[in-house]
Coordinates of C-alpha atoms (C1' of nucleotides) in Angstrom, one line a residue:
Chain D
M1 CA -3.1 4.4 -14.2
L2 CA -0.2 4.9 -12.2
N3 CA -0.2 7.6 -9.2
R4 CA 1.7 11.0 -9.6
H5 CA 4.7 9.8 -7.3
T6 CA 5.2 6.6 -9.2
V7 CA 5.4 8.4 -12.7
E8 CA 7.8 10.9 -11.1
R9 CA 10.2 8.4 -10.4
L10 CA 9.6 6.2 -13.3
V11 CA 10.9 9.4 -15.6
I12 CA 13.9 9.5 -13.3
Y13 CA 14.7 5.8 -13.8
N14 CA 14.5 6.4 -17.4
R15 CA 17.1 9.2 -17.3
V16 CA 19.5 7.0 -15.1
L17 CA 19.2 4.2 -17.3
K18 CA 19.9 6.2 -20.4
D19 CA 22.9 7.4 -18.6
L20 CA 24.0 3.8 -17.9
A21 CA 23.2 3.0 -21.4
K22 CA 25.7 5.9 -22.8
K23 CA 28.4 4.3 -20.7
N24 CA 27.8 0.8 -22.3
V25 CA 26.5 -1.0 -19.4
K26 CA 23.9 -3.4 -20.3
W27 CA 22.3 -4.7 -17.4
A28 CA 21.4 -3.1 -13.9
T29 CA 20.0 -4.6 -10.5
S30 CA 17.6 -2.9 -8.5
E31 CA 20.0 -2.5 -5.8
K32 CA 22.4 -0.5 -8.4
I33 CA 19.7 1.8 -9.5
A34 CA 18.6 2.5 -6.0
E35 CA 22.2 3.3 -5.0
I36 CA 22.5 5.9 -8.0
L37 CA 19.2 7.5 -6.8
F38 CA 19.5 7.1 -2.9
R39 CA 16.5 5.0 -2.9
S40 CA 15.5 1.3 -1.8
P41 CA 15.7 -1.3 -4.0
A42 CA 12.4 -2.5 -2.8
Q43 CA 11.0 0.7 -4.2
V44 CA 12.7 0.2 -7.4
R45 CA 11.4 -3.1 -8.1
K46 CA 7.9 -2.1 -7.0
D47 CA 8.0 0.7 -9.4
L48 CA 9.3 -1.0 -12.4
S49 CA 6.8 -4.2 -11.8
F50 CA 4.1 -1.9 -13.2
L51 CA 5.5 -2.4 -16.4
G52 CA 5.0 -6.1 -16.0
K53 CA 7.6 -8.6 -15.4
K54 CA 10.7 -7.0 -17.1
G55 CA 13.6 -8.5 -14.6
K56 CA 15.5 -11.4 -14.5
P57 CA 16.2 -13.0 -11.2
G58 CA 19.6 -13.5 -10.5
V59 CA 20.8 -11.0 -13.1
G60 CA 18.6 -7.8 -13.1
Y61 CA 17.0 -5.7 -15.6
N62 CA 18.3 -5.3 -19.3
I63 CA 18.8 -1.8 -19.4
R64 CA 17.9 -1.2 -23.4
S65 CA 14.6 -3.2 -23.0
L66 CA 13.6 -1.5 -19.8
I67 CA 14.1 1.8 -21.3
G68 CA 12.2 0.7 -24.2
E69 CA 9.4 0.0 -22.0
L70 CA 9.8 3.1 -19.9
D71 CA 9.6 5.0 -23.1
S72 CA 6.6 3.5 -24.1
T73 CA 4.9 3.9 -21.0
L74 CA 6.0 7.4 -20.7
G75 CA 4.7 8.4 -24.3
L76 CA 8.4 9.1 -25.2
R77 CA 8.3 7.4 -28.5
K78 CA 6.0 9.9 -29.8
T79 CA 6.7 13.4 -30.4
W80 CA 4.5 15.8 -28.8
G81 CA 3.7 19.5 -30.1
V82 CA 4.6 22.2 -27.4
A83 CA 3.4 25.7 -27.5
L84 CA 5.3 28.4 -25.4
I85 CA 3.4 31.2 -23.9
G86 CA 5.3 33.9 -23.0
A87 CA 8.1 35.2 -25.2
G88 CA 10.4 36.7 -22.5
N89 CA 13.8 35.6 -20.9
L90 CA 12.7 32.7 -19.4
G91 CA 10.8 31.4 -22.5
R92 CA 13.8 32.0 -24.7
A93 CA 15.8 29.8 -22.4
L94 CA 13.5 27.1 -22.3
F95 CA 13.0 27.2 -26.1
H96 CA 16.8 26.9 -26.5
Y97 CA 17.0 24.0 -24.0
P98 CA 18.4 21.0 -25.8
G99 CA 16.8 18.2 -23.3
F100 CA 13.3 18.9 -24.8
K101 CA 14.1 18.1 -28.2
R102 CA 16.0 15.1 -27.5
E103 CA 12.9 13.6 -25.6
G104 CA 10.8 14.4 -28.3
F105 CA 9.1 17.5 -27.3
E106 CA 9.1 20.0 -30.3
F107 CA 8.1 23.7 -29.9
R108 CA 5.8 24.5 -32.7
A109 CA 4.2 27.7 -31.5
I110 CA 5.1 31.0 -29.6
F111 CA 2.6 33.4 -28.2
D112 CA 2.9 36.7 -26.6
N113 CA 0.6 39.7 -26.8
N114 CA 3.4 42.3 -26.6
S115 CA 3.3 44.1 -29.7
S116 CA 7.3 44.7 -29.4
K117 CA 7.5 40.7 -29.7
I118 CA 4.7 40.1 -32.1
G119 CA 6.0 39.3 -35.5
R120 CA 9.5 38.4 -34.5
R121 CA 11.0 35.1 -35.5
W122 CA 12.6 32.5 -33.3
G123 CA 14.4 29.9 -35.5
D124 CA 11.5 29.2 -37.7
I125 CA 8.6 30.2 -35.6
T126 CA 7.0 33.5 -35.3
V127 CA 5.7 35.0 -32.4
T128 CA 1.8 35.4 -32.5
P129 CA -0.8 37.0 -30.4
I130 CA -2.8 34.8 -28.2
T131 CA -6.1 35.6 -30.2
S132 CA -4.6 33.1 -32.7
L133 CA -4.5 30.4 -30.2
N134 CA -7.4 28.1 -31.1
S135 CA -6.6 27.6 -34.9
V136 CA -2.8 27.4 -34.1
V137 CA -3.5 24.6 -31.7
R138 CA -5.4 22.7 -34.0
K139 CA -3.5 23.1 -37.2
R140 CA 0.2 22.5 -35.5
K141 CA -1.3 19.6 -33.3
I142 CA -0.1 21.3 -30.1
N143 CA -0.3 19.0 -26.8
I144 CA 1.4 20.8 -24.3
A145 CA 1.5 24.6 -23.3
V146 CA 4.7 26.0 -21.2
M147 CA 3.6 29.0 -19.5
T148 CA 6.3 31.6 -19.0
V149 CA 3.8 34.7 -18.2
P150 CA 3.8 37.4 -15.7
D151 CA 1.9 36.1 -12.5
Y152 CA -1.2 38.3 -13.2
A153 CA -1.6 37.0 -16.6
A154 CA -1.5 33.3 -15.7
Q155 CA -5.1 32.4 -14.7
E156 CA -6.3 34.2 -17.8
V157 CA -3.9 32.5 -20.2
A158 CA -4.5 29.0 -18.4
D159 CA -8.4 29.6 -19.0
K160 CA -7.7 30.3 -22.7
L161 CA -5.2 27.1 -23.0
T162 CA -7.8 25.1 -21.5
A163 CA -10.7 26.4 -23.6
A164 CA -8.7 25.5 -26.6
G165 CA -8.7 22.1 -25.6
L166 CA -5.4 21.9 -23.9
K167 CA -5.0 19.4 -21.0
E168 CA -1.3 19.6 -20.0
L169 CA 0.3 22.5 -18.5
L170 CA 3.5 23.4 -17.4
N171 CA 3.4 26.6 -15.5
F172 CA 6.2 28.9 -14.6
A173 CA 4.2 31.7 -12.9
P174 CA 4.1 31.8 -9.3
V175 CA 0.3 31.2 -9.0
T176 CA -1.6 28.2 -8.3
L177 CA -4.0 28.0 -11.5
N178 CA -7.5 27.0 -10.9
V179 CA -8.5 24.5 -13.9
A180 CA -10.8 21.6 -14.5
D181 CA -10.0 18.3 -13.0
N182 CA -9.2 16.8 -16.2
V183 CA -6.4 19.3 -16.9
N184 CA -3.0 18.5 -15.5
V185 CA -0.8 21.3 -14.4
R186 CA 3.0 21.0 -13.1
Y187 CA 4.3 23.7 -11.4
A188 CA 7.9 25.0 -11.9
D189 CA 7.9 28.0 -9.4
L190 CA 11.6 28.8 -9.2
A191 CA 11.3 31.2 -6.3
L192 CA 9.6 28.6 -4.4
E193 CA 12.7 26.2 -5.0
L194 CA 14.9 28.9 -3.5
E195 CA 12.6 29.3 -0.5
N196 CA 12.8 25.6 0.5
L197 CA 16.7 26.1 0.7
S198 CA 16.1 29.0 2.7
Y199 CA 14.4 27.3 5.1
N200 CA 17.2 24.8 5.5
L201 CA 19.8 27.8 5.8
N202 CA 17.8 29.3 8.3
H203 CA 17.4 26.0 10.3
R204 CA 20.7 25.5 10.3
A205 CA 21.9 29.1 11.7
L206 CA 19.3 28.3 14.6
K207 CA 20.8 25.4 15.7
Chain K
M1 CA 12.7 20.4 12.1
L2 CA 9.8 20.3 9.6
N3 CA 9.8 17.6 7.2
R4 CA 10.4 18.4 3.4
H5 CA 6.6 18.1 2.4
T6 CA 5.6 20.4 5.0
V7 CA 8.0 23.0 4.3
E8 CA 7.0 22.7 0.6
R9 CA 3.4 23.4 1.6
L10 CA 4.4 26.4 3.9
V11 CA 6.2 27.9 1.2
I12 CA 3.0 27.9 -0.9
Y13 CA 0.7 29.0 1.8
N14 CA 3.1 31.8 2.1
R15 CA 2.8 32.7 -1.4
V16 CA -0.9 32.7 -1.4
L17 CA -1.1 34.7 1.8
K18 CA 0.7 37.3 0.3
D19 CA -1.5 37.5 -2.7
L20 CA -4.5 38.0 -0.6
A21 CA -2.4 40.7 1.4
K22 CA -2.0 42.3 -1.7
K23 CA -5.8 42.4 -2.5
N24 CA -6.2 43.8 1.0
V25 CA -7.6 40.6 2.7
K26 CA -6.9 40.8 6.3
W27 CA -8.1 37.4 7.7
A28 CA -8.2 33.9 6.0
T29 CA -9.7 30.7 7.3
S30 CA -8.1 27.3 6.9
E31 CA -11.0 26.5 4.7
K32 CA -10.5 29.4 2.3
I33 CA -6.9 28.9 2.1
A34 CA -7.3 25.1 1.3
E35 CA -10.0 26.2 -1.6
I36 CA -7.4 28.2 -3.3
L37 CA -4.7 25.4 -3.1
F38 CA -7.1 22.3 -3.8
R39 CA -6.1 20.6 -0.4
S40 CA -8.1 20.1 2.9
P41 CA -8.6 22.4 5.5
A42 CA -7.5 20.0 8.2
Q43 CA -4.2 19.9 6.4
V44 CA -3.6 23.7 6.3
R45 CA -4.7 23.9 10.1
K46 CA -2.1 21.1 11.0
D47 CA 0.9 22.6 8.7
L48 CA 0.1 25.8 10.4
S49 CA 0.0 24.6 13.8
F50 CA 3.5 23.9 13.6
L51 CA 4.1 27.7 13.8
G52 CA 2.3 27.6 17.1
K53 CA -1.0 28.8 18.1
K54 CA -1.6 31.3 15.5
G55 CA -5.2 31.2 14.1
K56 CA -8.3 32.6 16.2
P57 CA -11.0 29.9 16.7
G58 CA -14.3 31.4 14.8
V59 CA -12.3 33.7 12.9
G60 CA -9.1 32.2 11.1
Y61 CA -5.7 33.4 10.6
N62 CA -4.5 37.2 10.4
I63 CA -2.7 37.1 7.2
R64 CA -0.2 39.7 8.1
S65 CA 1.0 37.9 11.2
L66 CA 0.9 34.7 9.5
I67 CA 3.1 35.8 6.7
G68 CA 5.4 37.3 9.2
E69 CA 5.7 33.9 11.0
L70 CA 6.2 32.1 7.8
D71 CA 8.8 34.7 6.7
S72 CA 10.7 34.0 10.0
T73 CA 10.2 30.2 10.0
L74 CA 11.5 29.9 6.2
G75 CA 14.0 32.5 6.4
L76 CA 12.7 35.1 4.3
R77 CA 13.6 37.9 6.5
K78 CA 17.1 37.7 5.8
T79 CA 19.0 38.3 2.6
W80 CA 20.9 35.4 1.1
G81 CA 23.7 35.4 -1.2
V82 CA 23.4 33.3 -4.3
A83 CA 26.1 32.1 -6.9
L84 CA 25.0 31.5 -10.5
I85 CA 27.3 28.6 -11.8
G86 CA 26.9 28.5 -15.8
A87 CA 26.3 31.8 -17.5
G88 CA 24.1 30.3 -20.5
N89 CA 20.7 31.3 -21.6
L90 CA 19.0 29.7 -18.7
G91 CA 21.6 31.1 -16.0
R92 CA 20.5 34.4 -17.7
A93 CA 16.9 34.1 -17.5
L94 CA 17.2 33.2 -13.8
F95 CA 19.5 35.7 -13.1
H96 CA 16.8 38.4 -14.3
Y97 CA 14.1 36.7 -12.7
P98 CA 12.2 39.1 -10.5
G99 CA 10.9 36.6 -8.0
F100 CA 14.3 35.9 -6.5
K101 CA 15.2 39.5 -5.3
R102 CA 11.6 39.8 -4.2
E103 CA 12.0 37.4 -1.4
G104 CA 15.5 38.3 -0.5
F105 CA 17.8 36.1 -2.7
E106 CA 20.6 38.2 -4.1
F107 CA 23.0 36.9 -6.7
R108 CA 26.4 38.1 -5.8
A109 CA 28.7 36.0 -8.3
I110 CA 28.5 34.3 -11.6
F111 CA 30.9 31.5 -12.5
D112 CA 31.4 30.0 -15.8
N113 CA 34.5 28.2 -17.3
N114 CA 34.2 29.2 -20.8
S115 CA 36.8 31.8 -21.8
S116 CA 34.4 33.6 -24.2
K117 CA 32.3 34.6 -21.1
I118 CA 34.8 35.2 -18.7
G119 CA 34.9 38.9 -17.9
R120 CA 31.5 39.9 -19.1
R121 CA 29.4 42.0 -16.8
W122 CA 26.0 41.0 -16.0
G123 CA 24.6 44.1 -14.2
D124 CA 27.3 45.0 -11.8
I125 CA 28.7 41.3 -11.7
T126 CA 31.6 40.0 -13.4
V127 CA 31.3 36.4 -14.7
T128 CA 34.7 34.6 -13.0
P129 CA 36.1 31.2 -13.6
I130 CA 35.3 28.8 -11.0
T131 CA 38.7 28.7 -9.5
S132 CA 38.2 31.5 -7.8
L133 CA 35.0 30.0 -6.1
N134 CA 36.6 29.6 -2.4
S135 CA 37.6 33.0 -2.1
V136 CA 34.3 34.4 -3.7
V137 CA 32.1 32.3 -1.4
R138 CA 33.8 33.6 1.7
K139 CA 34.2 37.3 0.4
R140 CA 30.5 37.8 -0.9
K141 CA 29.0 35.7 1.7
I142 CA 27.3 33.2 -0.9
N143 CA 24.7 30.9 0.8
I144 CA 23.1 29.1 -2.0
A145 CA 24.4 27.9 -5.6
V146 CA 22.2 27.8 -8.7
M147 CA 23.6 25.4 -11.0
T148 CA 22.6 25.7 -14.7
V149 CA 25.8 23.7 -16.1
P150 CA 25.5 21.1 -18.8
D151 CA 25.1 17.7 -17.4
Y152 CA 28.5 16.3 -18.1
A153 CA 30.0 19.0 -15.7
A154 CA 27.4 18.8 -12.9
Q155 CA 28.7 16.3 -10.6
E156 CA 32.2 17.8 -10.8
V157 CA 30.8 21.3 -10.0
A158 CA 28.9 19.9 -7.1
D159 CA 31.9 18.8 -5.6
K160 CA 33.6 21.9 -5.7
L161 CA 30.8 23.9 -4.5
T162 CA 30.4 21.7 -1.3
A163 CA 34.4 21.9 -1.0
A164 CA 33.8 25.4 -0.6
G165 CA 31.4 25.1 2.1
L166 CA 28.1 25.5 0.2
K167 CA 25.3 23.3 1.6
E168 CA 22.3 24.3 -0.6
L169 CA 22.1 23.7 -4.2
L170 CA 19.6 24.2 -6.9
N171 CA 20.2 22.1 -9.7
F172 CA 19.0 22.5 -13.4
A173 CA 21.1 19.9 -14.9
P174 CA 19.6 16.5 -15.6
V175 CA 21.7 14.6 -13.3
T176 CA 21.3 13.1 -9.8
L177 CA 24.1 14.6 -7.8
N178 CA 26.1 12.5 -5.0
V179 CA 26.6 14.8 -2.1
A180 CA 27.2 14.6 1.6
D181 CA 24.1 13.9 3.8
N182 CA 24.5 17.6 5.0
V183 CA 23.9 19.0 2.0
N184 CA 20.5 19.9 0.3
V185 CA 20.0 19.5 -3.4
R186 CA 16.6 20.4 -5.1
Y187 CA 16.2 19.5 -8.5
A188 CA 14.8 21.7 -11.3
D189 CA 14.9 19.4 -14.1
L190 CA 12.7 20.8 -16.7
A191 CA 12.8 17.8 -19.2
L192 CA 11.3 15.6 -16.6
E193 CA 8.5 18.0 -15.9
L194 CA 7.6 17.6 -19.6
E195 CA 7.9 13.9 -19.2
N196 CA 5.4 13.7 -16.5
L197 CA 3.2 15.5 -18.9
S198 CA 4.0 13.3 -21.5
Y199 CA 2.8 10.3 -19.4
N200 CA -0.4 11.4 -18.8
L201 CA -1.0 12.5 -22.7
N202 CA -0.1 9.1 -23.7
H203 CA -2.3 7.6 -21.0
R204 CA -5.3 9.8 -22.3
A205 CA -4.5 8.4 -25.9
L206 CA -4.5 5.0 -24.7
K207 CA -8.0 5.1 -23.1
Chain R
dC1 C1' 22.3 -32.8 -12.9
dA2 C1' 22.7 -31.2 -8.2
dC3 C1' 23.9 -27.2 -5.6
dA4 C1' 25.3 -22.6 -4.4
dT5 C1' 24.6 -17.9 -5.4
dA6 C1' 22.1 -13.9 -6.9
dT7 C1' 18.1 -11.3 -7.6
dT8 C1' 13.3 -10.6 -9.2
dG9 C1' 8.3 -9.9 -7.8
dT10 C1' 5.1 -9.3 -4.2
dG11 C1' 1.7 -10.1 -0.4
dA12 C1' 2.4 -8.7 4.4
dA13 C1' 4.0 -5.5 8.0
dA14 C1' 5.8 -1.2 9.1
dT15 C1' 5.6 4.0 8.5
dA16 C1' 4.3 7.9 7.0
dT17 C1' 0.6 10.9 5.8
dT18 C1' -3.7 12.6 5.6
dT19 C1' -8.3 13.0 7.2
dC20 C1' -11.9 12.8 10.8
dA21 C1' -14.2 14.5 14.4
dC22 C1' -14.6 17.1 18.4
dA23 C1' -13.7 19.7 22.6
dA24 C1' -12.0 24.5 23.2
dA25 C1' -11.9 28.9 22.2
dT26 C1' -13.9 33.5 19.9
dA27 C1' -17.1 36.4 18.3
dA28 C1' -21.8 38.2 17.1
dT29 C1' -26.6 38.7 18.6
dA30 C1' -30.3 39.4 21.5
Chain G
dT1 C1' -25.1 37.5 30.1
dA2 C1' -26.7 33.6 27.8
dT3 C1' -27.1 31.7 23.1
dT4 C1' -25.8 30.9 18.7
dA5 C1' -22.6 30.8 14.8
dT6 C1' -17.9 29.7 13.7
dT7 C1' -13.5 28.0 13.1
dT8 C1' -8.9 26.5 15.5
dG9 C1' -5.9 22.7 17.2
dT10 C1' -5.1 18.3 17.8
dG11 C1' -5.4 13.4 19.2
dA12 C1' -7.4 9.2 17.0
dA13 C1' -8.7 6.6 12.7
dA14 C1' -8.4 6.4 8.1
dT15 C1' -5.2 6.1 3.9
dA16 C1' -1.4 5.6 1.3
dT17 C1' 3.5 4.9 0.8
dT18 C1' 7.4 2.2 1.6
dT19 C1' 10.0 -1.7 3.2
dC20 C1' 10.4 -6.2 4.7
dA21 C1' 10.9 -11.0 3.8
dC22 C1' 10.8 -14.7 1.4
dA23 C1' 9.2 -18.0 -2.4
dA24 C1' 10.1 -18.4 -7.2
dT25 C1' 13.4 -18.1 -10.8
dA26 C1' 17.7 -17.6 -13.4
dT27 C1' 22.6 -18.5 -14.0
dG28 C1' 27.1 -20.6 -13.1
dT29 C1' 30.0 -24.5 -11.5
dG30 C1' 31.6 -29.2 -10.8

DNA sequence: CACATATTGTGAAATATTTCACAAATAATA
DNA sequence: TATTATTTGTGAAATATTTCACAATATGTG
């Protein structure tokens, strides 16, 4: 089992390699990859070494085979079922985000408790109240939940999702969720991202 | 100058403290804060110690004064001007995201080169072609750019933004940007977030 | 084939980050 | 006021992560 930081980097190597493949590049050295990502070649090699011996000394890594290996390790050869919880503006944007389908993530359900939204159709999916969660998760093989609910609702929604057996959550609500150890939450807190930039701005101003 | 990881945590402490303040809690110990965030009390204390001595032994931290200190350090007492580059679905969702204004981030310009979007009004802001970037950045005091442009356009847009003097970028395009050392980029790559979860799913399946 | 050149894979060394542990400081109690 | 309970702030120790450095391996050339 790889640690979180390594996986975060593998995911990025994969993207960079797919970019290079699109440009018809066949081979890349650890130095080349490191240069694109502003990292050290040693780190790239150590990270990639977790995949087994895939590089050729004197030559580098074969991009196609490395992408294949990364896709396997990262679980990107499969299609995963995604449920969207919260049919608001942000939910809609994510639902239409092209990057998801491309990597095998398929929205299969949309939940919202707002009666003005229930029953509406987004593409071929109907917005459903969250009371139907358990059966939908089972029937449509949902693996991942993307939470775009208001902050006050987030913990309760997370409880329901995990009770329904979901273990992988992507949370856009600005709340730290309290979940069991075997549940993974990734936080995409957009305001916090800006606040990090704000610190830099402020620090520049003070200099 | 604090390191990136510390700032990332300060930003989260600030959010947690504001939550507690909303619930009328007046004091919090490092242990309490750590518990909410699943971290160690020692780390909370060490992080907060960068603000100077703000805690009271035997009691903990006064939430109001700590929030004030964090807001100052993080630059959240000021209002920052934000430009949105890319008037698509995701851009629209971010534009309406309530968390930004609350913390003093104000959208003051929207750029898009798509002629069908130029001239449209979002609230009281008109979508403008990116050719007007330099003058708008100056006139409307833009400090931060939020990039929701397609991946193929991202580097070129980043070049223009930095040429216009912007040094803080929040990038939603799935591309590693090549920028000068004095420019900060934060990446919000939504597909990568799902791919991290995918690794966990896959690993569970293999067990 | 011998030699030169390039780059991997990986223990060991160097850095960075986190936790420990405890003296100092505060408050509550008698 | 003395005593007890807490909890901070912080050097030192423990962990974790990254980089170094080099033997091993692949390719190209004459």
